[in-house]
Amino acid sequence: MATTGEKQKVFRYIVVKNKSNKTVAHTVKARDMEEAKAKASKAGLIVEITEAPPGKAPKLNENDLYFFASNLSSFVSGGFNILEALEVLRDRGGNRKASAVANHLIFYVSRGASLSAALQLTGSFPLLFVNLVKSGERSGTLDAAFVDLADFYKTMKGLESKISSATMYPLIISIMAVLAVIAYMVFVLPAMNQMFSTLGAQLPGITVFVINMADFFQHSWYWVIGGILLVYVLFRWLVINVLSIKRFYERVKLSIPVIKRVYIAPEYLRLAKTLRSGYVNGLPVVEVLNLTEGVMEHQLFKDKIAKIKEQVIAGAPLYEAFKEADTDPLLWRTISIGTETGNLDNSLARYIDITQEEFNRFLDTLTAAVEPFALIFVGALVGFIVISLYLPMFEMIPALLGG
């Protein structure tokens, strides 16, 4: 029996929640395993419990998850057992976060935890990753599960890269133009304003407006920047934490045709990729829909998946549930055909290829179209400032010559 003064240890555990029937991982401090089990059992039915390694495993982003899945896929396919594969991943380096997480996984697996349980115990992996690995363990197709995961995160990385490339050039041009205008107003305009005052020039309305704006910015720039930051932080907090505001913001955002196309296609690709991966790895439909709901980025899409899930639980065919939720007609028709022919895997793969190809073409067109508009915006902004400042000079020249 542990003494009262004995130092407490940190344990990680996975339990099945009694009400939701979902597995969750938590941390508990206890003097020994028996005390840890007693504390953990209050949270639900214990699936796994083990002493935790020192430190906390870092969260992994999509780049890290792709690195993990693609490397483990190669190592497992090459004949390494999972512990050897994790050790190679840790020792090769190339990704410090992945190496740190691999160290935690080795700790748990070497103490008897399954890989899927170890993934969940670290707290570094999303449920999609954990559940597909768990399915691969059950069916003996762990290498195929890693291939699916690597393909999923590669696609998501590609989409993000495409969107960033399409928006980066106009964004940089616009920022540089605004900074140039601010510099002009702060350093050049005061001297020109003094010259106008000395000559007693009658200034046009547009020039007065620009001078007043520059004067206000010079003396109150901290209020302007502070106000913008405050509004941005408050807006982000409301959008993240208040569902009704988040839904309203998304409806407004997705009502703009160009923005809608930029955000909708990636959501449907996430949906279809998750659906296909879950189907291929033999997960139950409701569990796949739970995972799909988790990878959606927009609340409106999470609501659609929740509605689909309710209808499927009530006995509706999968394609009918997707149709009633007002999803992409090509998607629910693809599901219908795939279900009828018993070839849902290939049907969804074709849908993914078509959607991705269309989206790539759209982004290429958008990039080509946005660049001229960015230049027009810059020209209009700089032109407005220049005209407003030099217009008084044009009016003053005849008076000066006449004098």
mmCIF file of C-alpha atoms in Angstrom:
data_model
loop_
_atom_site.group_PDB
_atom_site.id
_atom_site.type_symbol
_atom_site.label_atom_id
_atom_site.label_comp_id
_atom_site.label_asym_id
_atom_site.label_seq_id
_atom_site.Cartn_x
_atom_site.Cartn_y
_atom_site.Cartn_z
ATOM 1 C CA MET A 1 0.000 0.000 0.000
ATOM 2 C CA ALA A 2 1.352 3.448 -0.933
ATOM 3 C CA THR A 3 2.270 5.742 1.949
ATOM 4 C CA THR A 4 0.572 9.089 2.403
ATOM 5 C CA GLY A 5 3.702 11.076 1.557
ATOM 6 C CA GLU A 6 4.394 9.149 -1.649
ATOM 7 C CA LYS A 7 4.778 11.351 -4.720
ATOM 8 C CA GLN A 8 1.858 11.270 -7.159
ATOM 9 C CA LYS A 9 2.376 10.022 -10.710
ATOM 10 C CA VAL A 10 0.622 11.112 -13.899
ATOM 11 C CA PHE A 11 -1.571 8.556 -15.702
ATOM 12 C CA ARG A 12 -3.343 8.782 -19.068
ATOM 13 C CA TYR A 13 -6.547 6.840 -19.640
ATOM 14 C CA ILE A 14 -9.276 6.255 -22.226
ATOM 15 C CA VAL A 15 -12.859 5.714 -21.109
ATOM 16 C CA VAL A 16 -16.176 5.141 -22.844
ATOM 17 C CA LYS A 17 -18.613 7.842 -21.769
ATOM 18 C CA ASN A 18 -21.808 6.231 -20.496
ATOM 19 C CA LYS A 19 -24.229 8.705 -22.080
ATOM 20 C CA SER A 20 -22.621 9.431 -25.453
ATOM 21 C CA ASN A 21 -20.907 6.027 -25.869
ATOM 22 C CA LYS A 22 -17.844 7.893 -27.181
ATOM 23 C CA THR A 23 -14.242 7.245 -26.135
ATOM 24 C CA VAL A 24 -12.327 10.139 -24.603
ATOM 25 C CA ALA A 25 -8.782 10.449 -23.226
ATOM 26 C CA HIS A 26 -7.965 12.236 -19.962
ATOM 27 C CA THR A 27 -5.165 12.675 -17.439
ATOM 28 C CA VAL A 28 -5.289 11.795 -13.743
ATOM 29 C CA LYS A 29 -2.765 12.062 -10.907
ATOM 30 C CA ALA A 30 -2.499 9.186 -8.465
ATOM 31 C CA ARG A 31 0.019 7.450 -6.185
ATOM 32 C CA ASP A 32 -0.316 4.106 -7.976
ATOM 33 C CA MET A 33 -2.224 2.266 -10.707
ATOM 34 C CA GLU A 34 -5.027 1.112 -8.388
ATOM 35 C CA GLU A 35 -5.786 4.643 -7.272
ATOM 36 C CA ALA A 36 -5.606 5.842 -10.902
ATOM 37 C CA LYS A 37 -8.109 3.171 -11.979
ATOM 38 C CA ALA A 38 -10.457 4.119 -9.140
ATOM 39 C CA LYS A 39 -10.399 7.767 -10.194
ATOM 40 C CA ALA A 40 -10.669 7.051 -13.919
ATOM 41 C CA SER A 41 -13.632 4.677 -13.500
ATOM 42 C CA LYS A 42 -15.733 7.606 -12.266
ATOM 43 C CA ALA A 43 -15.523 9.124 -15.765
ATOM 44 C CA GLY A 44 -16.769 5.979 -17.546
ATOM 45 C CA LEU A 45 -15.809 2.452 -18.574
ATOM 46 C CA ILE A 46 -12.005 2.215 -18.733
ATOM 47 C CA VAL A 47 -10.641 1.054 -22.109
ATOM 48 C CA GLU A 48 -6.949 1.794 -21.506
ATOM 49 C CA ILE A 49 -4.922 3.206 -18.629
ATOM 50 C CA THR A 50 -1.175 3.582 -18.306
ATOM 51 C CA GLU A 51 1.430 5.775 -16.703
ATOM 52 C CA ALA A 52 2.113 8.869 -18.814
ATOM 53 C CA PRO A 53 5.564 9.745 -20.202
ATOM 54 C CA PRO A 54 7.289 12.979 -19.102
ATOM 55 C CA GLY A 55 6.113 16.155 -20.812
ATOM 56 C CA LYS A 56 3.149 16.785 -23.073
ATOM 57 C CA ALA A 57 2.928 15.625 -26.685
ATOM 58 C CA PRO A 58 2.499 18.555 -29.124
ATOM 59 C CA LYS A 59 -0.567 18.949 -31.312
ATOM 60 C CA LEU A 60 -0.022 17.987 -34.943
ATOM 61 C CA ASN A 61 -1.218 20.036 -37.907
ATOM 62 C CA GLU A 62 -2.137 18.601 -41.319
ATOM 63 C CA ASN A 63 1.480 18.750 -42.548
ATOM 64 C CA ASP A 64 2.631 16.770 -39.500
ATOM 65 C CA LEU A 65 -0.201 14.252 -39.873
ATOM 66 C CA TYR A 66 0.705 13.706 -43.534
ATOM 67 C CA PHE A 67 4.358 13.210 -42.530
ATOM 68 C CA PHE A 68 3.293 10.662 -39.909
ATOM 69 C CA ALA A 69 0.880 8.720 -42.134
ATOM 70 C CA SER A 70 3.089 8.612 -45.236
ATOM 71 C CA ASN A 71 6.182 7.486 -43.312
ATOM 72 C CA LEU A 72 4.375 4.850 -41.249
ATOM 73 C CA SER A 73 2.703 3.583 -44.430
ATOM 74 C CA SER A 74 6.131 3.078 -46.034
ATOM 75 C CA PHE A 75 7.697 1.494 -42.956
ATOM 76 C CA VAL A 76 4.818 -0.897 -42.203
ATOM 77 C CA SER A 77 4.566 -1.908 -45.889
ATOM 78 C CA GLY A 78 8.343 -2.525 -45.814
ATOM 79 C CA GLY A 79 7.985 -5.152 -43.098
ATOM 80 C CA PHE A 80 8.714 -3.201 -39.913
ATOM 81 C CA ASN A 81 6.546 -3.941 -36.893
ATOM 82 C CA ILE A 82 4.831 -0.880 -35.472
ATOM 83 C CA LEU A 83 7.335 -0.337 -32.648
ATOM 84 C CA GLU A 84 10.266 -0.485 -35.082
ATOM 85 C CA ALA A 85 8.456 1.846 -37.479
ATOM 86 C CA LEU A 86 7.909 4.393 -34.702
ATOM 87 C CA GLU A 87 11.557 4.181 -33.625
ATOM 88 C CA VAL A 88 12.742 4.789 -37.204
ATOM 89 C CA LEU A 89 10.335 7.724 -37.514
ATOM 90 C CA ARG A 90 11.649 9.211 -34.267
ATOM 91 C CA ASP A 91 15.341 8.689 -35.088
ATOM 92 C CA ARG A 92 15.237 9.915 -38.708
ATOM 93 C CA GLY A 93 14.346 13.472 -37.648
ATOM 94 C CA GLY A 94 13.046 15.898 -40.261
ATOM 95 C CA ASN A 95 10.045 16.865 -38.156
ATOM 96 C CA ARG A 96 10.667 17.747 -34.512
ATOM 97 C CA LYS A 97 7.018 17.595 -33.486
ATOM 98 C CA ALA A 98 6.560 14.193 -35.142
ATOM 99 C CA SER A 99 9.689 12.881 -33.387
ATOM 100 C CA ALA A 100 8.386 14.090 -30.006
ATOM 101 C CA VAL A 101 4.990 12.458 -30.584
ATOM 102 C CA ALA A 102 6.658 9.241 -31.807
ATOM 103 C CA ASN A 103 8.546 9.119 -28.498
ATOM 104 C CA HIS A 104 5.234 9.229 -26.601
ATOM 105 C CA LEU A 105 3.757 6.543 -28.863
ATOM 106 C CA ILE A 106 6.768 4.270 -28.277
ATOM 107 C CA PHE A 107 6.301 4.732 -24.527
ATOM 108 C CA TYR A 108 2.640 3.657 -24.674
ATOM 109 C CA VAL A 109 3.018 0.837 -27.229
ATOM 110 C CA SER A 110 6.005 -0.683 -25.392
ATOM 111 C CA ARG A 111 3.772 -0.892 -22.302
ATOM 112 C CA GLY A 112 1.137 -2.920 -24.126
ATOM 113 C CA ALA A 113 -1.210 -0.304 -25.589
ATOM 114 C CA SER A 114 -2.510 -0.800 -29.115
ATOM 115 C CA LEU A 115 -1.383 1.788 -31.657
ATOM 116 C CA SER A 116 -4.869 3.312 -31.914
ATOM 117 C CA ALA A 117 -5.073 3.608 -28.119
ATOM 118 C CA ALA A 118 -1.583 5.126 -28.019
ATOM 119 C CA LEU A 119 -2.592 7.666 -30.690
ATOM 120 C CA GLN A 120 -5.569 8.736 -28.590
ATOM 121 C CA LEU A 121 -3.559 8.803 -25.350
ATOM 122 C CA THR A 122 -1.106 11.340 -26.777
ATOM 123 C CA GLY A 123 -3.925 13.806 -27.514
ATOM 124 C CA SER A 124 -2.042 14.816 -30.670
ATOM 125 C CA PHE A 125 -4.218 13.107 -33.280
ATOM 126 C CA PRO A 126 -7.758 13.825 -34.524
ATOM 127 C CA LEU A 127 -10.429 11.139 -34.161
ATOM 128 C CA LEU A 128 -10.346 10.451 -37.898
ATOM 129 C CA PHE A 129 -6.718 9.335 -37.635
ATOM 130 C CA VAL A 130 -7.365 7.287 -34.484
ATOM 131 C CA ASN A 131 -10.470 5.509 -35.789
ATOM 132 C CA LEU A 132 -9.055 4.613 -39.215
ATOM 133 C CA VAL A 133 -5.976 3.132 -37.534
ATOM 134 C CA LYS A 134 -8.246 1.236 -35.120
ATOM 135 C CA SER A 135 -10.209 -0.147 -38.063
ATOM 136 C CA GLY A 136 -6.942 -1.137 -39.797
ATOM 137 C CA GLU A 137 -5.818 -2.969 -36.669
ATOM 138 C CA ARG A 138 -9.085 -4.917 -36.494
ATOM 139 C CA SER A 139 -9.056 -5.906 -40.179
ATOM 140 C CA GLY A 140 -5.307 -6.496 -40.460
ATOM 141 C CA THR A 141 -4.956 -3.729 -43.066
ATOM 142 C CA LEU A 142 -2.986 -1.180 -41.060
ATOM 143 C CA ASP A 143 -0.760 -0.302 -44.021
ATOM 144 C CA ALA A 144 -3.863 0.441 -46.155
ATOM 145 C CA ALA A 145 -5.254 2.657 -43.365
ATOM 146 C CA PHE A 146 -2.019 4.676 -43.363
ATOM 147 C CA VAL A 147 -2.165 4.962 -47.168
ATOM 148 C CA ASP A 148 -5.734 6.341 -46.924
ATOM 149 C CA LEU A 149 -4.717 8.803 -44.219
ATOM 150 C CA ALA A 150 -1.662 9.962 -46.166
ATOM 151 C CA ASP A 151 -3.823 10.461 -49.248
ATOM 152 C CA PHE A 152 -6.411 12.414 -47.231
ATOM 153 C CA TYR A 153 -3.887 14.819 -45.706
ATOM 154 C CA LYS A 154 -1.988 15.169 -48.996
ATOM 155 C CA THR A 155 -5.219 16.289 -50.656
ATOM 156 C CA MET A 156 -5.975 18.757 -47.855
ATOM 157 C CA LYS A 157 -2.420 20.140 -48.025
ATOM 158 C CA GLY A 158 -2.747 20.558 -51.788
ATOM 159 C CA LEU A 159 -6.014 22.460 -51.419
ATOM 160 C CA GLU A 160 -4.584 24.823 -48.813
ATOM 161 C CA SER A 161 -1.511 25.432 -50.962
ATOM 162 C CA LYS A 162 -3.666 26.191 -54.011
ATOM 163 C CA ILE A 163 -5.876 28.626 -52.103
ATOM 164 C CA SER A 164 -2.837 30.355 -50.561
ATOM 165 C CA SER A 165 -1.204 30.719 -53.980
ATOM 166 C CA ALA A 166 -4.389 32.193 -55.462
ATOM 167 C CA THR A 167 -4.736 34.834 -52.730
ATOM 168 C CA MET A 168 -1.109 35.614 -51.838
ATOM 169 C CA TYR A 169 -0.186 37.867 -54.790
ATOM 170 C CA PRO A 170 -3.189 40.238 -54.621
ATOM 171 C CA LEU A 171 -2.918 40.321 -50.825
ATOM 172 C CA ILE A 172 0.750 41.352 -50.887
ATOM 173 C CA ILE A 173 0.127 43.942 -53.619
ATOM 174 C CA SER A 174 -2.789 45.453 -51.672
ATOM 175 C CA ILE A 175 -0.831 45.587 -48.385
ATOM 176 C CA MET A 176 2.153 47.251 -50.071
ATOM 177 C CA ALA A 177 -0.145 49.806 -51.702
ATOM 178 C CA VAL A 178 -1.799 50.693 -48.397
ATOM 179 C CA LEU A 179 1.600 50.992 -46.658
ATOM 180 C CA ALA A 180 2.890 53.224 -49.481
ATOM 181 C CA VAL A 181 -0.152 55.491 -49.180
ATOM 182 C CA ILE A 182 0.235 55.709 -45.377
ATOM 183 C CA ALA A 183 3.951 56.581 -45.770
ATOM 184 C CA TYR A 184 3.057 59.247 -48.358
ATOM 185 C CA MET A 185 0.432 60.765 -46.077
ATOM 186 C CA VAL A 186 2.711 60.763 -43.027
ATOM 187 C CA PHE A 187 5.967 62.033 -44.574
ATOM 188 C CA VAL A 188 5.120 63.871 -47.813
ATOM 189 C CA LEU A 189 1.688 65.363 -47.203
ATOM 190 C CA PRO A 190 2.606 67.572 -44.191
ATOM 191 C CA ALA A 191 5.260 69.410 -46.273
ATOM 192 C CA MET A 192 2.827 69.909 -49.163
ATOM 193 C CA ASN A 193 0.116 71.093 -46.780
ATOM 194 C CA GLN A 194 2.517 73.690 -45.347
ATOM 195 C CA MET A 195 3.309 74.878 -48.881
ATOM 196 C CA PHE A 196 -0.407 75.229 -49.692
ATOM 197 C CA SER A 197 -0.930 77.250 -46.492
ATOM 198 C CA THR A 198 2.027 79.537 -47.268
ATOM 199 C CA LEU A 199 0.720 80.281 -50.750
ATOM 200 C CA GLY A 200 -2.826 80.750 -49.463
ATOM 201 C CA ALA A 201 -4.218 78.305 -52.014
ATOM 202 C CA GLN A 202 -7.942 77.563 -52.163
ATOM 203 C CA LEU A 203 -8.004 73.790 -51.780
ATOM 204 C CA PRO A 204 -10.540 71.553 -53.578
ATOM 205 C CA GLY A 205 -12.809 69.317 -51.491
ATOM 206 C CA ILE A 206 -10.942 66.125 -52.424
ATOM 207 C CA THR A 207 -7.634 67.613 -51.221
ATOM 208 C CA VAL A 208 -9.168 68.831 -47.963
ATOM 209 C CA PHE A 209 -10.559 65.340 -47.386
ATOM 210 C CA VAL A 210 -7.148 63.668 -47.904
ATOM 211 C CA ILE A 211 -5.351 66.233 -45.710
ATOM 212 C CA ASN A 212 -7.903 65.825 -42.901
ATOM 213 C CA MET A 213 -7.640 62.055 -43.138
ATOM 214 C CA ALA A 214 -3.840 62.192 -42.986
ATOM 215 C CA ASP A 215 -3.970 64.624 -40.045
ATOM 216 C CA PHE A 216 -6.360 62.356 -38.173
ATOM 217 C CA PHE A 217 -4.176 59.298 -38.817
ATOM 218 C CA GLN A 218 -1.014 61.135 -37.716
ATOM 219 C CA HIS A 219 -2.484 62.208 -34.394
ATOM 220 C CA SER A 220 -4.759 59.220 -33.684
ATOM 221 C CA TRP A 221 -3.064 56.259 -35.418
ATOM 222 C CA TYR A 222 -2.946 54.263 -32.170
ATOM 223 C CA TRP A 223 -6.727 54.605 -31.774
ATOM 224 C CA VAL A 224 -7.247 53.487 -35.369
ATOM 225 C CA ILE A 225 -5.000 50.429 -35.046
ATOM 226 C CA GLY A 226 -6.300 49.639 -31.552
ATOM 227 C CA GLY A 227 -9.905 49.907 -32.733
ATOM 228 C CA ILE A 228 -9.275 47.655 -35.735
ATOM 229 C CA LEU A 229 -7.553 45.032 -33.557
ATOM 230 C CA LEU A 230 -10.307 45.190 -30.934
ATOM 231 C CA VAL A 231 -13.068 44.766 -33.535
ATOM 232 C CA TYR A 232 -11.153 41.881 -35.173
ATOM 233 C CA VAL A 233 -10.536 40.032 -31.889
ATOM 234 C CA LEU A 234 -14.131 40.541 -30.704
ATOM 235 C CA PHE A 235 -15.520 39.432 -34.079
ATOM 236 C CA ARG A 236 -13.348 36.296 -34.140
ATOM 237 C CA TRP A 237 -14.345 35.439 -30.567
ATOM 238 C CA LEU A 238 -18.040 35.782 -31.383
ATOM 239 C CA VAL A 239 -17.735 33.736 -34.596
ATOM 240 C CA ILE A 240 -15.822 30.961 -32.802
ATOM 241 C CA ASN A 241 -17.874 30.811 -29.594
ATOM 242 C CA VAL A 242 -21.439 31.828 -30.519
ATOM 243 C CA LEU A 243 -22.993 29.308 -32.923
ATOM 244 C CA SER A 244 -25.832 31.571 -34.075
ATOM 245 C CA ILE A 245 -23.352 34.319 -35.049
ATOM 246 C CA LYS A 246 -21.063 31.723 -36.671
ATOM 247 C CA ARG A 247 -23.955 30.390 -38.793
ATOM 248 C CA PHE A 248 -25.006 33.929 -39.779
ATOM 249 C CA TYR A 249 -21.422 34.847 -40.745
ATOM 250 C CA GLU A 250 -21.072 31.677 -42.823
ATOM 251 C CA ARG A 251 -24.389 32.302 -44.619
ATOM 252 C CA VAL A 252 -23.262 35.837 -45.530
ATOM 253 C CA LYS A 253 -19.807 34.634 -46.596
ATOM 254 C CA LEU A 254 -21.156 31.764 -48.699
ATOM 255 C CA SER A 255 -23.757 34.009 -50.359
ATOM 256 C CA ILE A 256 -20.917 35.648 -52.344
ATOM 257 C CA PRO A 257 -20.472 33.409 -55.424
ATOM 258 C CA VAL A 258 -16.657 33.559 -55.735
ATOM 259 C CA ILE A 259 -16.048 33.061 -52.005
ATOM 260 C CA LYS A 260 -18.616 30.267 -51.950
ATOM 261 C CA ARG A 261 -16.726 28.336 -54.623
ATOM 262 C CA VAL A 262 -13.419 28.817 -52.793
ATOM 263 C CA TYR A 263 -14.779 27.305 -49.555
ATOM 264 C CA ILE A 264 -17.472 24.838 -50.667
ATOM 265 C CA ALA A 265 -15.331 22.551 -52.851
ATOM 266 C CA PRO A 266 -12.770 21.838 -50.074
ATOM 267 C CA GLU A 267 -15.622 20.970 -47.686
ATOM 268 C CA TYR A 268 -17.110 18.487 -50.154
ATOM 269 C CA LEU A 269 -13.666 16.992 -50.729
ATOM 270 C CA ARG A 270 -13.178 16.556 -46.954
ATOM 271 C CA LEU A 271 -16.622 14.996 -46.751
ATOM 272 C CA ALA A 272 -16.106 12.584 -49.665
ATOM 273 C CA LYS A 273 -12.551 11.630 -48.643
ATOM 274 C CA THR A 274 -13.630 10.870 -45.068
ATOM 275 C CA LEU A 275 -16.700 8.959 -46.241
ATOM 276 C CA ARG A 276 -14.631 6.868 -48.643
ATOM 277 C CA SER A 277 -11.833 6.180 -46.126
ATOM 278 C CA GLY A 278 -14.335 5.087 -43.488
ATOM 279 C CA TYR A 279 -16.175 2.856 -45.978
ATOM 280 C CA VAL A 280 -12.968 1.250 -47.286
ATOM 281 C CA ASN A 281 -11.778 0.530 -43.747
ATOM 282 C CA GLY A 282 -15.091 -1.039 -42.744
ATOM 283 C CA LEU A 283 -16.340 1.504 -40.223
ATOM 284 C CA PRO A 284 -20.092 1.637 -39.463
ATOM 285 C CA VAL A 285 -21.951 4.384 -41.351
ATOM 286 C CA VAL A 286 -22.928 6.343 -38.226
ATOM 287 C CA GLU A 287 -19.334 6.294 -36.963
ATOM 288 C CA VAL A 288 -18.113 7.504 -40.377
ATOM 289 C CA LEU A 289 -20.635 10.356 -40.252
ATOM 290 C CA ASN A 290 -19.409 11.274 -36.754
ATOM 291 C CA LEU A 291 -15.859 11.459 -38.105
ATOM 292 C CA THR A 292 -17.039 13.453 -41.122
ATOM 293 C CA GLU A 293 -18.796 15.960 -38.894
ATOM 294 C CA GLY A 294 -15.533 16.390 -36.992
ATOM 295 C CA VAL A 295 -13.434 17.278 -40.068
ATOM 296 C CA MET A 296 -15.872 19.854 -41.461
ATOM 297 C CA GLU A 297 -14.649 23.432 -41.003
ATOM 298 C CA HIS A 298 -17.976 25.238 -41.470
ATOM 299 C CA GLN A 299 -20.774 24.958 -38.924
ATOM 300 C CA LEU A 300 -23.362 24.878 -41.727
ATOM 301 C CA PHE A 301 -21.721 21.695 -43.037
ATOM 302 C CA LYS A 302 -21.566 20.211 -39.547
ATOM 303 C CA ASP A 303 -25.320 20.875 -39.343
ATOM 304 C CA LYS A 304 -25.857 19.087 -42.671
ATOM 305 C CA ILE A 305 -23.930 16.020 -41.462
ATOM 306 C CA ALA A 306 -25.856 15.998 -38.176
ATOM 307 C CA LYS A 307 -29.125 16.036 -40.139
ATOM 308 C CA ILE A 308 -27.874 13.222 -42.408
ATOM 309 C CA LYS A 309 -26.887 11.179 -39.361
ATOM 310 C CA GLU A 310 -30.317 11.585 -37.779
ATOM 311 C CA GLN A 311 -32.031 10.383 -40.951
ATOM 312 C CA VAL A 312 -29.683 7.399 -41.357
ATOM 313 C CA ILE A 313 -30.310 6.357 -37.726
ATOM 314 C CA ALA A 314 -34.046 6.653 -38.466
ATOM 315 C CA GLY A 315 -33.613 4.167 -41.347
ATOM 316 C CA ALA A 316 -33.308 6.397 -44.434
ATOM 317 C CA PRO A 317 -30.945 5.262 -47.237
ATOM 318 C CA LEU A 318 -27.635 7.111 -47.197
ATOM 319 C CA TYR A 319 -28.135 8.804 -50.578
ATOM 320 C CA GLU A 320 -31.658 9.901 -49.577
ATOM 321 C CA ALA A 321 -30.310 11.476 -46.376
ATOM 322 C CA PHE A 322 -27.674 13.378 -48.373
ATOM 323 C CA LYS A 323 -30.327 14.524 -50.847
ATOM 324 C CA GLU A 324 -32.655 15.786 -48.096
ATOM 325 C CA ALA A 325 -29.755 17.689 -46.496
ATOM 326 C CA ASP A 326 -29.351 19.674 -49.751
ATOM 327 C CA THR A 327 -25.815 18.509 -50.494
ATOM 328 C CA ASP A 328 -24.095 18.556 -53.884
ATOM 329 C CA PRO A 329 -26.406 16.706 -56.346
ATOM 330 C CA LEU A 330 -23.409 14.971 -57.911
ATOM 331 C CA LEU A 331 -22.410 13.633 -54.486
ATOM 332 C CA TRP A 332 -25.753 12.126 -53.481
ATOM 333 C CA ARG A 333 -26.265 10.693 -56.982
ATOM 334 C CA THR A 334 -22.762 9.195 -56.789
ATOM 335 C CA ILE A 335 -23.642 7.613 -53.433
ATOM 336 C CA SER A 336 -26.898 6.281 -54.896
ATOM 337 C CA ILE A 337 -25.169 4.666 -57.893
ATOM 338 C CA GLY A 338 -22.303 3.349 -55.755
ATOM 339 C CA THR A 339 -24.713 1.797 -53.256
ATOM 340 C CA GLU A 340 -26.830 0.179 -55.980
ATOM 341 C CA THR A 341 -23.814 -1.317 -57.785
ATOM 342 C CA GLY A 342 -21.962 -2.264 -54.596
ATOM 343 C CA ASN A 343 -19.024 -0.157 -55.746
ATOM 344 C CA LEU A 344 -19.228 2.886 -53.455
ATOM 345 C CA ASP A 345 -15.431 2.998 -53.065
ATOM 346 C CA ASN A 346 -14.763 3.642 -56.777
ATOM 347 C CA SER A 347 -17.807 5.898 -57.163
ATOM 348 C CA LEU A 348 -16.588 8.200 -54.391
ATOM 349 C CA ALA A 349 -13.044 8.106 -55.797
ATOM 350 C CA ARG A 350 -14.379 9.354 -59.157
ATOM 351 C CA TYR A 351 -16.401 12.078 -57.411
ATOM 352 C CA ILE A 352 -13.240 13.192 -55.567
ATOM 353 C CA ASP A 353 -11.230 13.312 -58.813
ATOM 354 C CA ILE A 354 -13.924 15.310 -60.638
ATOM 355 C CA THR A 355 -14.413 17.785 -57.774
ATOM 356 C CA GLN A 356 -10.685 18.293 -57.268
ATOM 357 C CA GLU A 357 -10.038 18.804 -60.979
ATOM 358 C CA GLU A 358 -12.880 21.348 -61.264
ATOM 359 C CA PHE A 359 -11.646 23.189 -58.172
ATOM 360 C CA ASN A 360 -8.063 23.359 -59.472
ATOM 361 C CA ARG A 361 -9.298 24.790 -62.779
ATOM 362 C CA PHE A 362 -11.419 27.348 -60.934
ATOM 363 C CA LEU A 363 -8.470 28.475 -58.793
ATOM 364 C CA ASP A 364 -6.230 28.825 -61.850
ATOM 365 C CA THR A 365 -8.885 30.994 -63.517
ATOM 366 C CA LEU A 366 -9.426 32.987 -60.330
ATOM 367 C CA THR A 367 -5.697 33.659 -59.931
ATOM 368 C CA ALA A 368 -5.425 34.891 -63.512
ATOM 369 C CA ALA A 369 -8.491 37.137 -63.052
ATOM 370 C CA VAL A 370 -7.590 38.554 -59.624
ATOM 371 C CA GLU A 371 -4.099 39.791 -60.517
ATOM 372 C CA PRO A 372 -5.315 42.543 -62.932
ATOM 373 C CA PHE A 373 -7.971 43.629 -60.415
ATOM 374 C CA ALA A 374 -5.284 43.922 -57.723
ATOM 375 C CA LEU A 375 -3.235 46.171 -59.995
ATOM 376 C CA ILE A 376 -6.332 48.242 -60.830
ATOM 377 C CA PHE A 377 -7.034 48.656 -57.092
ATOM 378 C CA VAL A 378 -3.459 49.793 -56.468
ATOM 379 C CA GLY A 379 -3.578 52.196 -59.411
ATOM 380 C CA ALA A 380 -6.913 53.658 -58.313
ATOM 381 C CA LEU A 381 -5.763 54.130 -54.711
ATOM 382 C CA VAL A 382 -2.439 55.751 -55.586
ATOM 383 C CA GLY A 383 -4.057 57.778 -58.377
ATOM 384 C CA PHE A 384 -6.686 59.157 -56.009
ATOM 385 C CA ILE A 385 -4.028 60.351 -53.548
ATOM 386 C CA VAL A 386 -1.775 61.838 -56.229
ATOM 387 C CA ILE A 387 -4.623 63.676 -57.994
ATOM 388 C CA SER A 388 -5.955 65.047 -54.708
ATOM 389 C CA LEU A 389 -2.543 66.512 -53.861
ATOM 390 C CA TYR A 390 -1.522 67.857 -57.249
ATOM 391 C CA LEU A 391 -4.916 69.267 -58.254
ATOM 392 C CA PRO A 392 -4.332 72.478 -56.198
ATOM 393 C CA MET A 393 -1.001 72.965 -57.985
ATOM 394 C CA PHE A 394 -2.679 72.927 -61.365
ATOM 395 C CA GLU A 395 -5.094 75.588 -60.131
ATOM 396 C CA MET A 396 -2.270 77.651 -58.566
ATOM 397 C CA ILE A 397 0.019 77.734 -61.620
ATOM 398 C CA PRO A 398 -2.069 80.279 -63.666
ATOM 399 C CA ALA A 399 -2.340 82.554 -60.607
ATOM 400 C CA LEU A 400 1.397 82.411 -59.995
ATOM 401 C CA LEU A 401 2.208 83.070 -63.641
ATOM 402 C CA GLY A 402 -0.244 85.936 -63.749
ATOM 403 C CA GLY A 403 1.303 87.387 -60.590
#
